[in-house]
Short mmCIF file of C-alpha atoms in Angstrom, two decimals:
data_model
loop_
_atom_site.label_atom_id
_atom_site.label_comp_id
_atom_site.label_asym_id
_atom_site.label_seq_id
_atom_site.Cartn_x
_atom_site.Cartn_y
_atom_site.Cartn_z
CA MET A 1 120.40 115.66 112.59
CA ILE A 2 117.16 116.00 111.17
CA ARG A 3 116.13 114.18 107.77
CA VAL A 4 113.29 114.52 105.76
CA LEU A 5 112.21 113.27 102.46
CA VAL A 6 109.22 112.97 100.18
CA ASN A 7 109.68 111.20 96.78
CA ALA A 8 108.44 108.77 94.84
CA GLU A 9 111.53 106.60 95.14
CA PRO A 10 111.45 103.40 97.26
CA ILE A 11 112.40 103.85 100.77
CA ASP A 12 116.06 101.99 100.88
CA ILE A 13 116.06 100.62 104.81
CA ALA A 14 119.55 99.99 104.62
CA THR A 15 120.59 103.62 104.04
CA GLU A 16 118.03 104.99 106.78
CA MET A 17 119.33 103.07 109.13
CA ALA A 18 122.96 103.90 108.65
CA ALA A 19 121.88 107.49 108.74
CA ILE A 20 120.28 107.19 112.18
CA GLU A 21 122.84 104.89 113.93
CA THR A 22 125.12 107.99 113.74
CA GLY A 23 127.46 109.60 116.78
CA GLY A 24 126.40 107.60 120.27
CA ALA A 25 123.28 106.62 120.03
CA GLY A 26 122.76 103.58 122.28
CA ALA A 27 118.81 103.25 121.08
CA VAL A 28 117.40 103.09 117.59
CA ALA A 29 113.55 102.89 116.85
CA THR A 30 111.60 102.56 113.85
CA PHE A 31 108.42 102.43 112.47
CA SER A 32 107.59 101.50 108.72
CA GLY A 33 104.33 101.22 106.94
CA LEU A 34 103.67 99.37 104.16
CA VAL A 35 100.87 98.83 101.85
CA ARG A 36 98.87 95.82 103.26
CA ALA A 37 98.73 92.81 101.12
CA ASP A 38 95.71 91.03 103.26
CA ASP A 39 92.97 93.63 102.27
CA GLY A 40 92.39 93.46 98.68
CA VAL A 41 94.60 96.96 97.71
CA GLY A 42 96.12 96.45 94.72
CA MET A 43 97.60 100.17 94.17
CA LEU A 44 97.80 102.70 96.49
CA GLU A 45 98.64 106.20 95.56
CA LEU A 46 99.88 108.76 97.82
CA GLU A 47 99.47 112.73 96.98
CA HIS A 48 101.11 115.57 98.96
CA TYR A 49 100.97 119.33 99.12
CA PRO A 50 104.43 120.28 97.87
CA GLY A 51 106.76 122.41 100.36
CA ALA A 52 104.04 122.19 102.87
CA THR A 53 104.43 118.92 103.32
CA GLU A 54 107.92 118.73 103.61
CA ALA A 55 107.87 121.52 106.17
CA ALA A 56 105.30 120.10 108.40
CA LEU A 57 107.60 117.14 108.40
CA VAL A 58 110.42 118.87 109.33
CA THR A 59 108.48 120.75 112.36
CA LEU A 60 107.34 117.36 113.68
CA ALA A 61 110.83 116.22 113.89
CA GLU A 62 111.79 119.11 115.42
CA THR A 63 109.51 118.89 117.86
CA ALA A 64 110.51 115.01 118.67
CA VAL A 65 114.29 116.27 118.71
CA ALA A 66 113.29 118.84 121.23
CA ARG A 67 111.04 117.10 123.41
CA TRP A 68 113.32 113.67 123.73
CA SER A 69 116.72 115.31 123.15
CA LEU A 70 117.22 112.96 120.03
CA LEU A 71 120.36 112.57 118.60
CA ALA A 72 118.65 111.87 115.03
CA ALA A 73 115.14 111.82 113.81
CA THR A 74 114.58 111.02 110.10
CA ILE A 75 111.04 111.19 108.18
CA VAL A 76 110.63 109.40 104.46
CA HIS A 77 107.45 109.44 103.27
CA ARG A 78 106.98 107.88 99.60
CA VAL A 79 104.40 109.13 97.07
CA GLY A 80 102.93 108.41 93.94
CA VAL A 81 101.65 105.13 93.03
CA MET A 82 102.83 101.84 95.34
CA ARG A 83 101.90 98.17 95.26
CA PRO A 84 101.51 95.57 98.27
CA GLY A 85 104.22 94.80 100.57
CA GLU A 86 105.95 98.49 99.46
CA ARG A 87 106.98 100.62 102.06
CA ILE A 88 104.82 103.99 102.78
CA VAL A 89 106.34 105.54 105.21
CA PHE A 90 109.85 105.45 107.47
CA VAL A 91 110.23 107.14 110.79
CA GLY A 92 113.24 106.02 112.42
CA VAL A 93 115.11 108.17 115.57
CA SER A 94 117.99 107.86 117.81
CA ALA A 95 118.52 108.86 121.53
CA PRO A 96 120.92 107.70 124.39
CA HIS A 97 118.44 105.92 125.91
CA ARG A 98 115.33 103.44 125.05
CA ALA A 99 112.48 104.94 126.63
CA ALA A 100 113.37 108.14 124.56
CA ALA A 101 113.29 106.41 121.14
CA LEU A 102 110.57 104.33 121.60
CA GLU A 103 108.13 107.38 122.49
CA ALA A 104 109.72 109.82 120.14
CA CYS A 105 108.73 107.29 117.52
CA ALA A 106 105.49 106.48 118.40
CA PHE A 107 105.33 110.19 118.39
CA LEU A 108 106.12 110.78 114.84
CA ILE A 109 103.68 108.27 113.31
CA ASP A 110 101.11 109.32 115.30
CA ARG A 111 101.03 112.80 114.29
CA LEU A 112 102.50 112.47 110.91
CA LYS A 113 98.99 110.58 110.44
CA THR A 114 97.29 113.81 111.21
CA ASP A 115 99.50 116.73 110.81
CA ALA A 116 100.93 116.27 107.71
CA PRO A 117 99.22 116.70 104.23
CA PHE A 118 99.28 113.77 102.48
CA TRP A 119 96.21 111.68 100.83
CA LYS A 120 95.81 108.32 100.07
CA ARG A 121 93.80 106.52 97.24
CA GLU A 122 93.03 102.78 97.12
CA THR A 123 92.56 100.89 94.08
CA ARG A 124 90.71 97.29 94.56
CA GLY A 125 89.93 96.00 91.08
CA SER A 126 88.14 98.59 89.43
CA ASP A 127 87.38 100.64 92.19
CA ALA A 128 89.38 103.64 93.25
CA ARG A 129 88.32 105.20 96.20
CA TRP A 130 90.32 108.31 98.96
CA VAL A 131 90.94 106.71 101.64
CA GLU A 132 88.74 108.44 104.50
CA PRO A 133 90.42 109.79 108.17
CA ARG A 134 90.11 107.40 110.96
CA GLY A 135 89.00 108.41 114.75
CA SER A 136 91.42 106.52 116.05
CA ASP A 137 94.07 108.61 113.90
CA ASP A 138 93.21 111.57 115.99
CA ALA A 139 93.10 109.95 119.34
CA ALA A 140 96.42 108.73 118.84
CA ALA A 141 97.73 112.00 117.86
CA ALA A 142 95.83 113.99 120.54
CA ARG A 143 97.48 111.61 123.42
CA TRP A 144 100.61 113.53 122.66
CA GLN A 145 99.30 117.15 123.71
CA ALA A 146 102.03 118.19 126.31
CA MET B 1 93.61 140.86 94.20
CA ALA B 2 94.72 137.65 92.48
CA ILE B 3 95.27 134.46 94.90
CA ASP B 4 96.25 130.99 93.76
CA VAL B 5 94.24 128.12 94.87
CA LEU B 6 95.53 124.94 95.50
CA TYR B 7 93.03 121.77 95.72
CA PHE B 8 94.26 118.36 97.01
CA ALA B 9 92.77 114.57 96.52
CA TRP B 10 89.17 114.49 95.95
CA VAL B 11 88.75 118.23 96.07
CA ARG B 12 91.00 118.50 93.02
CA GLU B 13 89.50 115.84 91.21
CA GLY B 14 85.69 117.67 91.80
CA VAL B 15 86.95 120.97 90.59
CA GLY B 16 88.64 119.56 87.80
CA THR B 17 92.11 121.34 88.27
CA GLY B 18 94.97 121.20 91.05
CA GLN B 19 95.49 124.63 90.83
CA GLU B 20 93.69 127.92 89.48
CA ARG B 21 94.56 131.63 90.25
CA VAL B 22 91.51 133.82 91.25
CA ASP B 23 90.47 137.41 91.74
CA PRO B 24 87.52 137.19 94.40
CA PRO B 25 85.40 140.15 94.77
CA ALA B 26 85.92 142.79 97.68
CA GLY B 27 84.78 141.62 101.10
CA THR B 28 86.13 138.02 100.86
CA ASP B 29 87.86 138.04 103.79
CA THR B 30 88.15 134.50 105.21
CA VAL B 31 88.46 130.95 104.20
CA ALA B 32 85.03 130.55 104.22
CA ALA B 33 83.92 133.51 102.44
CA LEU B 34 86.47 132.08 99.85
CA ILE B 35 84.95 129.04 99.69
CA ASP B 36 81.30 129.94 99.30
CA TRP B 37 82.96 132.24 96.18
CA LEU B 38 84.60 129.40 94.74
CA ALA B 39 81.71 127.21 94.68
CA THR B 40 79.75 129.60 92.47
CA ARG B 41 82.27 128.74 89.71
CA SER B 42 80.97 125.89 88.39
CA PRO B 43 78.92 122.81 88.97
CA GLY B 44 82.27 120.73 89.72
CA HIS B 45 83.41 123.38 92.33
CA ALA B 46 79.85 123.80 93.83
CA GLN B 47 80.00 119.71 94.08
CA ALA B 48 83.53 119.78 95.55
CA LEU B 49 83.22 122.00 98.16
CA ALA B 50 79.67 121.15 99.20
CA ASP B 51 80.65 119.56 102.09
CA ARG B 52 82.13 122.48 104.24
CA ALA B 53 82.85 119.85 107.19
CA ARG B 54 85.02 117.66 105.19
CA LEU B 55 87.23 120.37 104.01
CA ARG B 56 90.54 121.86 105.52
CA ALA B 57 92.43 124.59 104.59
CA ALA B 58 95.94 126.23 104.69
CA VAL B 59 96.72 129.88 103.97
CA ASP B 60 100.15 130.26 102.49
CA GLN B 61 101.11 127.00 103.76
CA VAL B 62 99.74 127.39 107.55
CA PHE B 63 96.62 125.27 108.70
CA VAL B 64 93.85 127.16 109.64
CA GLY B 65 90.63 126.84 110.50
CA ALA B 66 87.23 128.55 108.13
CA ASP B 67 87.21 131.70 109.88
CA ALA B 68 90.84 132.69 109.20
CA SER B 69 91.55 135.90 107.42
CA ILE B 70 92.76 135.55 103.91
CA LEU B 71 93.66 139.28 103.60
CA GLY B 72 97.15 139.54 101.91
CA ALA B 73 97.23 135.81 101.31
CA ARG B 74 99.28 134.54 98.04
CA GLU B 75 98.26 130.80 98.47
CA VAL B 76 95.08 129.07 99.59
CA ALA B 77 94.89 125.48 99.68
CA ILE B 78 91.30 123.55 100.25
CA PHE B 79 92.14 119.70 100.50
CA PRO B 80 90.13 116.42 102.62
CA PRO B 81 91.48 115.61 105.95
CA VAL B 82 94.68 113.84 105.80
CA THR B 83 95.38 110.12 105.44
CA GLY B 84 98.76 109.92 105.28
CA GLY B 85 101.65 107.17 107.06
CA MET C 1 106.50 83.63 112.25
CA ILE C 2 108.90 83.64 115.38
CA ARG C 3 112.77 84.10 114.77
CA VAL C 4 115.10 84.03 117.54
CA LEU C 5 118.92 84.13 117.13
CA VAL C 6 121.80 84.43 119.99
CA ASN C 7 125.26 84.28 118.28
CA ALA C 8 128.52 86.42 118.25
CA GLU C 9 128.06 87.45 114.47
CA PRO C 10 127.27 91.26 113.56
CA ILE C 11 123.75 91.75 113.45
CA ASP C 12 122.58 92.47 109.57
CA ILE C 13 119.81 95.15 109.76
CA ALA C 14 118.88 94.46 105.99
CA THR C 15 118.34 91.06 106.17
CA GLU C 16 116.24 90.73 109.53
CA MET C 17 113.82 93.67 107.98
CA ALA C 18 113.28 91.61 105.15
CA ALA C 19 112.25 88.62 107.47
CA ILE C 20 109.85 90.65 109.20
CA GLU C 21 108.37 92.54 106.20
CA THR C 22 106.18 89.41 105.32
CA GLY C 23 103.17 88.71 104.36
CA GLY C 24 100.38 91.32 104.69
CA ALA C 25 102.28 93.74 107.35
CA GLY C 26 100.91 97.04 107.52
CA ALA C 27 103.19 97.99 110.31
CA VAL C 28 106.68 97.21 111.15
CA ALA C 29 108.15 98.54 114.32
CA THR C 30 111.64 97.89 115.26
CA PHE C 31 114.37 98.63 117.94
CA SER C 32 117.95 98.64 117.97
CA GLY C 33 120.04 98.72 121.08
CA LEU C 34 123.93 99.87 120.10
CA VAL C 35 126.95 100.30 122.50
CA ARG C 36 127.42 103.72 123.21
CA ALA C 37 130.07 105.80 121.66
CA ASP C 38 129.53 108.84 124.38
CA ASP C 39 130.34 107.35 127.94
CA GLY C 40 133.94 106.04 127.21
CA VAL C 41 133.40 102.30 127.17
CA GLY C 42 135.63 101.14 124.57
CA MET C 43 134.90 97.39 124.66
CA LEU C 44 131.49 95.36 125.64
CA GLU C 45 130.88 91.89 126.31
CA LEU C 46 127.95 89.87 126.37
CA GLU C 47 127.75 86.57 128.00
CA HIS C 48 124.64 84.54 128.46
CA TYR C 49 123.18 81.05 129.24
CA PRO C 50 123.30 78.92 126.29
CA GLY C 51 119.90 77.36 125.60
CA ALA C 52 118.21 79.02 128.76
CA THR C 53 118.19 82.60 126.65
CA GLU C 54 117.34 81.46 123.39
CA ALA C 55 114.22 79.70 125.52
CA ALA C 56 113.55 82.74 127.15
CA LEU C 57 113.53 84.80 124.08
CA VAL C 58 111.12 82.56 122.44
CA THR C 59 108.67 82.64 125.21
CA LEU C 60 109.06 85.95 124.81
CA ALA C 61 108.08 86.26 121.27
CA GLU C 62 105.52 84.21 121.54
CA THR C 63 103.77 85.99 124.39
CA ALA C 64 104.10 88.97 122.08
CA VAL C 65 102.47 87.40 119.25
CA ALA C 66 99.56 86.22 121.10
CA ARG C 67 99.11 89.17 122.83
CA TRP C 68 99.31 91.57 120.04
CA SER C 69 98.50 89.03 117.01
CA LEU C 70 101.69 89.96 115.37
CA LEU C 71 102.70 88.75 111.87
CA ALA C 72 106.09 87.99 113.04
CA ALA C 73 108.66 89.02 115.79
CA THR C 74 112.27 88.83 115.70
CA ILE C 75 114.50 88.93 118.29
CA VAL C 76 118.27 88.93 117.48
CA HIS C 77 120.84 89.42 120.49
CA ARG C 78 124.55 89.54 119.96
CA VAL C 79 126.95 87.71 122.57
CA GLY C 80 131.09 88.06 123.05
CA VAL C 81 132.82 91.12 122.25
CA MET C 82 131.25 94.51 120.83
CA ARG C 83 132.75 97.93 119.82
CA PRO C 84 131.40 101.15 120.45
CA GLY C 85 128.53 101.70 117.57
CA GLU C 86 128.14 98.21 116.98
CA ARG C 87 124.47 96.50 117.28
CA ILE C 88 123.78 94.69 120.64
CA VAL C 89 120.52 93.70 120.05
CA PHE C 90 117.46 93.93 117.67
CA VAL C 91 114.12 93.57 117.95
CA GLY C 92 111.53 93.59 115.11
CA VAL C 93 107.66 92.93 115.34
CA SER C 94 105.33 93.23 112.05
CA ALA C 95 101.18 93.68 112.67
CA PRO C 96 98.19 94.55 110.56
CA HIS C 97 98.38 98.15 112.38
CA ARG C 98 100.93 100.23 114.00
CA ALA C 99 99.36 100.94 117.84
CA ALA C 100 99.68 96.72 118.09
CA ALA C 101 103.35 96.61 116.40
CA LEU C 102 104.67 99.82 118.53
CA GLU C 103 103.62 98.47 121.64
CA ALA C 104 104.73 94.81 121.24
CA CYS C 105 108.04 96.21 120.18
CA ALA C 106 108.36 98.30 123.46
CA PHE C 107 107.11 94.85 125.35
CA LEU C 108 109.51 92.89 123.86
CA ILE C 109 112.64 95.26 124.65
CA ASP C 110 111.55 96.41 128.03
CA ARG C 111 110.82 92.58 129.28
CA LEU C 112 114.26 91.44 127.66
CA LYS C 113 116.17 93.36 129.63
CA THR C 114 114.67 91.78 132.60
CA ASP C 115 113.53 88.14 131.61
CA ALA C 116 116.65 87.11 129.58
CA PRO C 117 119.74 86.05 131.12
CA PHE C 118 122.32 88.06 129.62
CA TRP C 119 124.95 89.93 131.41
CA LYS C 120 126.97 92.77 130.46
CA ARG C 121 130.74 93.66 131.09
CA GLU C 122 131.89 96.99 130.11
CA THR C 123 135.91 97.82 129.56
CA ARG C 124 137.17 101.49 130.26
CA GLY C 125 140.65 101.65 129.65
CA SER C 126 142.18 99.21 131.62
CA ASP C 127 139.17 98.96 133.96
CA ALA C 128 136.60 96.17 133.37
CA ARG C 129 133.50 95.73 135.58
CA TRP C 130 129.94 93.70 135.18
CA VAL C 131 127.16 96.33 134.60
CA GLU C 132 124.33 96.28 137.85
CA PRO C 133 121.09 96.23 137.15
CA ARG C 134 119.13 99.22 136.85
CA GLY C 135 115.87 99.69 138.88
CA SER C 136 114.15 101.65 135.56
CA ASP C 137 114.37 98.30 133.64
CA ASP C 138 112.27 96.49 136.17
CA ALA C 139 109.70 99.35 136.48
CA ALA C 140 109.80 99.48 132.63
CA ALA C 141 109.05 95.60 132.34
CA ALA C 142 106.79 95.73 135.16
CA ARG C 143 104.35 98.16 133.45
CA TRP C 144 103.61 94.99 130.75
CA GLN C 145 101.97 93.00 133.26
CA ALA C 146 98.66 92.25 132.26
CA MET D 1 123.06 62.73 143.71
CA ALA D 2 125.37 64.89 141.07
CA ILE D 3 123.90 67.96 140.04
CA ASP D 4 125.62 70.24 137.41
CA VAL D 5 125.70 73.70 139.04
CA LEU D 6 126.62 76.89 136.16
CA TYR D 7 127.53 80.11 137.31
CA PHE D 8 127.63 83.66 135.02
CA ALA D 9 128.91 86.76 134.83
CA TRP D 10 130.93 87.84 138.31
CA VAL D 11 129.90 84.59 140.17
CA ARG D 12 132.14 82.66 137.63
CA GLU D 13 134.97 84.55 137.99
CA GLY D 14 134.38 84.49 141.46
CA VAL D 15 133.97 80.83 141.97
CA GLY D 16 136.76 80.17 139.38
CA THR D 17 134.44 77.99 136.74
CA GLY D 18 131.68 78.39 134.97
CA GLN D 19 130.64 74.88 135.49
CA GLU D 20 130.73 72.17 137.74
CA ARG D 21 129.36 68.50 138.96
CA VAL D 22 128.48 68.33 142.92
CA ASP D 23 127.08 66.02 145.38
CA PRO D 24 125.59 67.99 148.12
CA PRO D 25 125.08 66.18 151.43
CA ALA D 26 121.27 64.59 151.44
CA GLY D 27 118.98 67.56 152.94
CA THR D 28 120.44 70.03 150.46
CA ASP D 29 116.79 70.12 148.91
CA THR D 30 116.27 73.98 148.09
CA VAL D 31 118.52 76.62 146.07
CA ALA D 32 118.96 78.38 149.00
CA ALA D 33 120.53 75.49 151.20
CA LEU D 34 122.69 74.65 147.86
CA ILE D 35 124.44 77.89 147.82
CA ASP D 36 124.85 77.54 151.62
CA TRP D 37 126.48 74.36 150.93
CA LEU D 38 128.59 75.42 147.75
CA ALA D 39 129.93 78.50 149.57
CA THR D 40 131.91 76.23 152.33
CA ARG D 41 133.86 74.69 149.02
CA SER D 42 136.31 77.43 148.47
CA PRO D 43 137.65 80.89 149.88
CA GLY D 44 136.03 81.69 145.98
CA HIS D 45 133.07 80.38 146.49
CA ALA D 46 132.06 81.94 149.71
CA GLN D 47 133.30 85.31 148.48
CA ALA D 48 131.38 85.15 144.94
CA LEU D 49 128.13 83.55 146.98
CA ALA D 50 128.27 85.96 149.91
CA ASP D 51 125.69 88.76 149.02
CA ARG D 52 122.53 86.27 148.51
CA ALA D 53 120.42 89.41 147.61
CA ARG D 54 122.37 89.73 144.37
CA LEU D 55 122.01 86.28 143.45
CA ARG D 56 119.43 85.01 140.94
CA ALA D 57 118.99 80.86 140.29
CA ALA D 58 117.28 78.76 137.57
CA VAL D 59 116.73 74.98 137.72
CA ASP D 60 116.33 72.94 135.02
CA GLN D 61 116.56 76.40 133.31
CA VAL D 62 113.46 77.66 134.78
CA PHE D 63 114.02 80.78 136.53
CA VAL D 64 112.96 80.29 140.60
CA GLY D 65 113.52 81.96 143.99
CA ALA D 66 115.98 81.03 146.69
CA ASP D 67 113.21 78.87 148.04
CA ALA D 68 112.71 76.37 145.26
CA SER D 69 113.42 72.97 145.34
CA ILE D 70 116.37 71.31 143.71
CA LEU D 71 115.26 67.61 144.20
CA GLY D 72 115.52 65.60 140.90
CA ALA D 73 117.37 68.71 139.58
CA ARG D 74 119.84 67.96 136.67
CA GLU D 75 120.83 71.72 136.08
CA VAL D 76 121.33 74.71 138.58
CA ALA D 77 122.38 78.28 137.63
CA ILE D 78 123.60 80.98 139.84
CA PHE D 79 124.34 84.25 138.51
CA PRO D 80 123.68 88.01 139.09
CA PRO D 81 120.35 89.92 137.90
CA VAL D 82 120.39 90.30 134.47
CA THR D 83 121.48 93.10 132.10
CA GLY D 84 121.06 92.17 128.53
CA GLY D 85 119.46 94.52 125.57
#
């Protein structure tokens, strides 16, 4: 079961966990990305490419489900304005055993960072700037090449 | 032939709009050629599209390289490298 | 911040997530182990070694916090009688960045399986039997040897 | 010198109790020697402790091998390999 959601609403963990812990799962792995409170960012804005972003996330989830025989894969990404401590992204998967769940969860967040059209703008005080991509993200995504 | 061009993030801010319908001249066959032509449209376009190494593109929502064809395309998006998650 | 809990109460995800998502975390990774509903087990019983189990989990959490500079590490393990679909164990960690969170989460659940004194008894119909350890668990734990 | 011996899982079931206070004879210096002596206490003990390769132990809550000393120990636990998580 694949669930992909991109919108401006806060991400509700209890709802998402309940959706993942379905039918026979022995193992559930999740990753949540939050706006960090410790590096001076007062506001984070996320922009996406409506339609293309959702399609990219569905493709990513389908790839993970097929590769690790997942029972469920959820990707929820928030867009719009966020504050420190708020969730930007939630990835959750379920599988019969833990190795598949842990690997698939890492795969999804690594590849989401490089494959899905989102752009982040950070505001520190009165200074707003678009976040530059990190080479470490490309490296993390590349290790999943089959 | 009219194409919808979409811009995101700092490309959108530089160009000054998120979307425009354009009708590039015959011979504008690739993403790279389209960007060359778009850059002539205004100083904002020129500046936003100046550093080609920092631009990425999608044709009809499929991510492509600069040498990809745009023949028959309805929608071309131009944007910086992605930074989600 | 380390939180270790071993008891017979159901594991409340919302409470545990809230406890982990503290102070500056950019990345939260979790793993939940559930009683599988698909292999005929009607009841699962977990036994532990009071005192020694909690101490082993605290040591494990401290090791992970030190090794990956975590902001928080939580291990909650249920004991007593459980039914299919219920959570047996929850592991959650927070860190500034995702690689540390994902690795530390995998480390904790891999090592918990081999290092913490818990014993599992499965009941299928009228047949109750103690679960045998799996060689794959030892292999998974061994890959974390520094 | 009295020692509390704890049993868990199928070892506990085989022995018939989860805990007993015992006073092994002088010279019972290691975990292995203690298990040898405990196995003589009843048929249940003998059966539960028969397969030494499937037993694990902790001395005063520290996990140890069969050749570990129990001199001065207050609590020794004997149990199968763990299967949590």
